[in-house]
mmCIF file with all atom_site columns, C-alpha atoms in Angstrom:
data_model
loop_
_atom_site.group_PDB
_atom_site.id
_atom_site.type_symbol
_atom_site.label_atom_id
_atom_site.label_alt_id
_atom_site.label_comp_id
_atom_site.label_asym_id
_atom_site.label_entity_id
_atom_site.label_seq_id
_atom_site.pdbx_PDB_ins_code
_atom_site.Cartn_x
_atom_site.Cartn_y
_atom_site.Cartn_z
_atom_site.occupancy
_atom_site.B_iso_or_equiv
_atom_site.pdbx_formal_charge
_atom_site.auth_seq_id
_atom_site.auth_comp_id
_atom_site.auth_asym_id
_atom_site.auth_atom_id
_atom_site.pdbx_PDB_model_num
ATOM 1   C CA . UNK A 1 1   ? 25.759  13.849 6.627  1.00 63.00 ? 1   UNK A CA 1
ATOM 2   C CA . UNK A 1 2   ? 23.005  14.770 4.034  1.00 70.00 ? 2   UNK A CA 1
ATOM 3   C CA . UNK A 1 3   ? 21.063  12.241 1.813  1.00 67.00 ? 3   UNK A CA 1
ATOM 4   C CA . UNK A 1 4   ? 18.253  12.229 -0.625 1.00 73.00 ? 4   UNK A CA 1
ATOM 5   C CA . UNK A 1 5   ? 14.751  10.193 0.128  1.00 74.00 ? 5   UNK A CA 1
ATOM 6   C CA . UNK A 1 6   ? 11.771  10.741 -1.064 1.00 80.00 ? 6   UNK A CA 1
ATOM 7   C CA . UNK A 1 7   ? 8.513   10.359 0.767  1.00 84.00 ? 7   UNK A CA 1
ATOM 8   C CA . UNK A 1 8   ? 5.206   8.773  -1.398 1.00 89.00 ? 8   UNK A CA 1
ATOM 9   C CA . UNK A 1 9   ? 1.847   10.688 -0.880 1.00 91.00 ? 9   UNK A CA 1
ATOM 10  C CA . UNK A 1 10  ? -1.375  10.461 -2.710 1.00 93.00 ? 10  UNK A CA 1
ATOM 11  C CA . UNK A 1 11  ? -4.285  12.360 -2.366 1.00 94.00 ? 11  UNK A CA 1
ATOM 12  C CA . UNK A 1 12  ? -8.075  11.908 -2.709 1.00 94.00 ? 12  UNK A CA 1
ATOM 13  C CA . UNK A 1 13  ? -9.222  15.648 -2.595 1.00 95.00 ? 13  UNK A CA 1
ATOM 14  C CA . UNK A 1 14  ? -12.953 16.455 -1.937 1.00 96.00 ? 14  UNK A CA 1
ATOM 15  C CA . UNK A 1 15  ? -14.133 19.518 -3.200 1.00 95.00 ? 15  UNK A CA 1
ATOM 16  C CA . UNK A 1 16  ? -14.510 21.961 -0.265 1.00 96.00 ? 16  UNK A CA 1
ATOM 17  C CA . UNK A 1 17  ? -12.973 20.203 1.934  1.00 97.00 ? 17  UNK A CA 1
ATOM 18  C CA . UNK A 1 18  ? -11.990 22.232 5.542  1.00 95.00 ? 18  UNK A CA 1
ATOM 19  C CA . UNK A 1 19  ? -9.627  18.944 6.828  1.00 96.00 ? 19  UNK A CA 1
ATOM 20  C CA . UNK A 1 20  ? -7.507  16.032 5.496  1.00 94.00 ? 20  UNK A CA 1
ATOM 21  C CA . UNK A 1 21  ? -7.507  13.007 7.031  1.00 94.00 ? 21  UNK A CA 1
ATOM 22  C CA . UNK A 1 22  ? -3.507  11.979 6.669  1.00 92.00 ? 22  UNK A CA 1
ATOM 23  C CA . UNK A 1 23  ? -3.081  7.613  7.019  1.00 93.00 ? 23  UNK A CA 1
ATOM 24  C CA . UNK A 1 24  ? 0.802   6.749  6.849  1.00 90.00 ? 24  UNK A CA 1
ATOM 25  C CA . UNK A 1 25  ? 3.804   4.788  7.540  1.00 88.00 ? 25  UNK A CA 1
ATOM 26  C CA . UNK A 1 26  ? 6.913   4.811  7.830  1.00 83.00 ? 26  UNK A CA 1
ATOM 27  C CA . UNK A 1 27  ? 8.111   3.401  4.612  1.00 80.00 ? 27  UNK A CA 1
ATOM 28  C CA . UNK A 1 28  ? 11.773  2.605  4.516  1.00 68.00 ? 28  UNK A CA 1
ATOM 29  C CA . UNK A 1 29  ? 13.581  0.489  7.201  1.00 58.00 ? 29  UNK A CA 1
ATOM 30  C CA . UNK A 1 30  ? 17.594  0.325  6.223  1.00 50.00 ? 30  UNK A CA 1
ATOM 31  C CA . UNK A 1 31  ? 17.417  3.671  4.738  1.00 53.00 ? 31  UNK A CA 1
ATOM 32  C CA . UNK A 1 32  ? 20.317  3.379  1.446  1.00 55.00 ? 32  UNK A CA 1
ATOM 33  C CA . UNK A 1 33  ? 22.762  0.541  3.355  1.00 55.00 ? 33  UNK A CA 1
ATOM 34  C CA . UNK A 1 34  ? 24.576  3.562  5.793  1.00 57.00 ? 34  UNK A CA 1
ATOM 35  C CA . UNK A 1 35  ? 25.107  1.153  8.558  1.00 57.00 ? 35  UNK A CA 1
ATOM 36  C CA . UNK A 1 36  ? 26.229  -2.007 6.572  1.00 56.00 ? 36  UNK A CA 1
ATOM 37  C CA . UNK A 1 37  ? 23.255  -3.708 8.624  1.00 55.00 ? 37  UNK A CA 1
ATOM 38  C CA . UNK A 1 38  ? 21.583  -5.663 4.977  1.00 58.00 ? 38  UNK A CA 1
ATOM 39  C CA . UNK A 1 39  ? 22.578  -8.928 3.679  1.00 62.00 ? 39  UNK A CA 1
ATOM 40  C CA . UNK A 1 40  ? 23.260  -6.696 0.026  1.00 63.00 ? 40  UNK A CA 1
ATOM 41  C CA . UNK A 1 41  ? 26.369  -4.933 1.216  1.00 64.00 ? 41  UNK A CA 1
ATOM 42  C CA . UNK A 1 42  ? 27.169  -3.132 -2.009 1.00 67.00 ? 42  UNK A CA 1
ATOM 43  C CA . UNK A 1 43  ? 23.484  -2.347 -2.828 1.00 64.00 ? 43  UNK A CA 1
ATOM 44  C CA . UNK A 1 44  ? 23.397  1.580  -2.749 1.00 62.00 ? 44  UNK A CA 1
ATOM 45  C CA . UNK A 1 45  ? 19.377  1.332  -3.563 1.00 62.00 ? 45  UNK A CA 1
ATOM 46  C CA . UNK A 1 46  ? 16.921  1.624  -0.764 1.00 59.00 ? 46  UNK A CA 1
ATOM 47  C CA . UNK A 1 47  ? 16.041  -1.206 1.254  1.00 57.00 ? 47  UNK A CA 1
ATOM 48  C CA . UNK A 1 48  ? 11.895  -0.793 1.254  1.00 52.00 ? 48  UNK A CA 1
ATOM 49  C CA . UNK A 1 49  ? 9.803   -2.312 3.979  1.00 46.00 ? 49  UNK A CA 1
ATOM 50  C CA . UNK A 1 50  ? 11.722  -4.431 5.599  1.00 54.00 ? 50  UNK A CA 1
ATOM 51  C CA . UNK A 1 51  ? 10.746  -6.072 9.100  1.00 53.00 ? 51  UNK A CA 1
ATOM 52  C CA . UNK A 1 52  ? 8.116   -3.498 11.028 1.00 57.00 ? 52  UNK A CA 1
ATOM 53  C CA . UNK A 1 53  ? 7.582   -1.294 7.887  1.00 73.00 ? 53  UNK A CA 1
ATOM 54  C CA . UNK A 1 54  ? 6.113   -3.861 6.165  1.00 75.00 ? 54  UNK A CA 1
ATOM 55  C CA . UNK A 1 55  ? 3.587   -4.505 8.394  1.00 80.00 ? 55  UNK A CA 1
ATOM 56  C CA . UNK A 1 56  ? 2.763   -0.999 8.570  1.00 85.00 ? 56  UNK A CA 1
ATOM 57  C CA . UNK A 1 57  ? 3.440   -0.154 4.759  1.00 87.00 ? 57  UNK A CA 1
ATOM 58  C CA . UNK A 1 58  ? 0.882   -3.161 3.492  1.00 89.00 ? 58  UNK A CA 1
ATOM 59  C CA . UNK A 1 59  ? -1.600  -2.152 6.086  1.00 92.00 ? 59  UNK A CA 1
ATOM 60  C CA . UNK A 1 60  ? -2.151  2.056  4.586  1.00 93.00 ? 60  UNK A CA 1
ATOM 61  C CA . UNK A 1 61  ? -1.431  0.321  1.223  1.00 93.00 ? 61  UNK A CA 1
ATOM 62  C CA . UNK A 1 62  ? -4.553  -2.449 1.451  1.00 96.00 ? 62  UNK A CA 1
ATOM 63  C CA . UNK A 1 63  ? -6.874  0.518  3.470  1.00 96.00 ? 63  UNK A CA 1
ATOM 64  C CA . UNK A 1 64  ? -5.937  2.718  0.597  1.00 95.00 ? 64  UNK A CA 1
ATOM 65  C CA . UNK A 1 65  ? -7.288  -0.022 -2.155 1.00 96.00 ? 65  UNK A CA 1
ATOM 66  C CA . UNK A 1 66  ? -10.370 -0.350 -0.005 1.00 96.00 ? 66  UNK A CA 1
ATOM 67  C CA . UNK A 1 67  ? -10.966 3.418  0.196  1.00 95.00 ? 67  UNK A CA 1
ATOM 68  C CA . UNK A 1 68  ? -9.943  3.347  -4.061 1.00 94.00 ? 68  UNK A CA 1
ATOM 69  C CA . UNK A 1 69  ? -12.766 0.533  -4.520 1.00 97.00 ? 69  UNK A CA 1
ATOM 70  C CA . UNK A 1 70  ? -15.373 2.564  -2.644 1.00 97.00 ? 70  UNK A CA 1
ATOM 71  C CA . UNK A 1 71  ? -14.842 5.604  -3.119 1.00 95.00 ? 71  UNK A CA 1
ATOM 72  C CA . UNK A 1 72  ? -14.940 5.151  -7.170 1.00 94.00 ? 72  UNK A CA 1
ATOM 73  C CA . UNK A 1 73  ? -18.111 2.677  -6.487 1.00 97.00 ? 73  UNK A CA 1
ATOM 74  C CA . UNK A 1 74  ? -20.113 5.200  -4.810 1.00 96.00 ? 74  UNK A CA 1
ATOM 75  C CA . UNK A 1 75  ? -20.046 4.032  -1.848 1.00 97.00 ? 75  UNK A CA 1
ATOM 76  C CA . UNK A 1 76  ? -18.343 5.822  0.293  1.00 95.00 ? 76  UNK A CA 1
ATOM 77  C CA . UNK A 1 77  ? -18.476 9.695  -0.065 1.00 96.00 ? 77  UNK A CA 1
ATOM 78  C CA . UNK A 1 78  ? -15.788 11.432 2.125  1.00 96.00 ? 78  UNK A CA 1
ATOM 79  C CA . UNK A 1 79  ? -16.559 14.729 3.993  1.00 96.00 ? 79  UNK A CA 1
ATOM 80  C CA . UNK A 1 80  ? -12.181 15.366 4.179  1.00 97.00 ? 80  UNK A CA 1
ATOM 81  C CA . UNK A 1 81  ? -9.528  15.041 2.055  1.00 97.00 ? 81  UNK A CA 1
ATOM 82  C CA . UNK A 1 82  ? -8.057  11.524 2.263  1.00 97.00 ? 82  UNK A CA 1
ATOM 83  C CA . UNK A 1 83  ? -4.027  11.533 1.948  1.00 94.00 ? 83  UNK A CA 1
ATOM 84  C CA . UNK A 1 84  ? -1.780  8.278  2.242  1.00 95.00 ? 84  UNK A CA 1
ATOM 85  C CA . UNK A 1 85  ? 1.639   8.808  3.077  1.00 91.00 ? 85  UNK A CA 1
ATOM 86  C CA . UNK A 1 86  ? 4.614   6.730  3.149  1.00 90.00 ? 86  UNK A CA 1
ATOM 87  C CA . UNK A 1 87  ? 7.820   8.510  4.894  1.00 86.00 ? 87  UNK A CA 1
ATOM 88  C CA . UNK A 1 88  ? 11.341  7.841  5.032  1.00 80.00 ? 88  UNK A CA 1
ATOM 89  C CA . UNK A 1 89  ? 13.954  8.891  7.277  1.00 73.00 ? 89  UNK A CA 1
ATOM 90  C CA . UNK A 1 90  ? 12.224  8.534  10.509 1.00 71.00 ? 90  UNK A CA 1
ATOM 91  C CA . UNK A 1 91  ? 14.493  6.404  12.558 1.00 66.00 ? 91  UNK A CA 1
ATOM 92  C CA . UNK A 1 92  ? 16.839  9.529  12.859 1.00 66.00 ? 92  UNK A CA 1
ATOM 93  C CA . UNK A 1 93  ? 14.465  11.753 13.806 1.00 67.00 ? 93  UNK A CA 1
ATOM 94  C CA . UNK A 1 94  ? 10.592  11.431 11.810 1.00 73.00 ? 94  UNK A CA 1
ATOM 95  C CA . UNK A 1 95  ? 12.495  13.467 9.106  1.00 75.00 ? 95  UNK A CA 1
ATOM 96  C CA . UNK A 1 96  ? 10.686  12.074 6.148  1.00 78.00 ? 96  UNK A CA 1
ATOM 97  C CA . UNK A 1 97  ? 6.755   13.295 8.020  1.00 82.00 ? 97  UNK A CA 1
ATOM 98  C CA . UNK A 1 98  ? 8.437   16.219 9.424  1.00 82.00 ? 98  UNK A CA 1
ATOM 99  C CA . UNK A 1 99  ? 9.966   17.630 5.983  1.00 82.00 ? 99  UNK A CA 1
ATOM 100 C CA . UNK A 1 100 ? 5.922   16.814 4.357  1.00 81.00 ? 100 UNK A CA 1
ATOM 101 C CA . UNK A 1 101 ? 4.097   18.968 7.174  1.00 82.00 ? 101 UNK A CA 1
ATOM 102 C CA . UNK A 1 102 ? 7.036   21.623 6.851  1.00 85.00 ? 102 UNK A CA 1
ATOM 103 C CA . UNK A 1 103 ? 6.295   22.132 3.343  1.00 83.00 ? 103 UNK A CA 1
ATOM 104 C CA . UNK A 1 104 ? 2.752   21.331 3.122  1.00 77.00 ? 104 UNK A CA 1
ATOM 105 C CA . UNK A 1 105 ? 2.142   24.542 5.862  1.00 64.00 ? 105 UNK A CA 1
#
């Protein structure tokens, strides 16, 4: 069975940067409603963050914000790339990080 999802990444790039330092999570839960496990039956739109993603999804999103505020304040000066990634598709296999280091090779 194929489907479409779509991963979210963002980037802070540092000029000359050698390395990335790569934060994620895993950012869907339910995936598009293919197991009739969500209280919208009919919903065909992904079902974001629910239970543990959340946890994990707010926690790269708040250390992002931090790094944002910082970063643009002077404070901090990173040596590496910084990229925050959310992935989907990983309860059937990490396909969501797999698929982003695949093509980011």
């Amino acid at each position: 069975k194929k489907a479409r999802a779509l991963n979210v990444v963002g980037l802070w790039p540092v000029p000359g940067a050698k390395e990335t330092i790569v934060l994620g999570a895993h950012l869907d839960h339910l995936g598009f409603n293919e197991g009739g496990n969500s209280l919208a039956p009919k919903s065909k739109e992904p079902h974001i963050g629910a239970d543990d993603n959340a946890s994990g999804v707010a926690a790269v999103m708040q250390i992002a914000q931090n790094l944002s505020v910082k970063i643009t304040a002077g404070e901090l000066k990173p040596k590496q790339n910084i990229l925050i990634g959310l992935w989907t598709g990983e309860e059937i296999g990490i396909l969501g990080s797999s698929q982003f280091v695949k093509s980011a090779k």
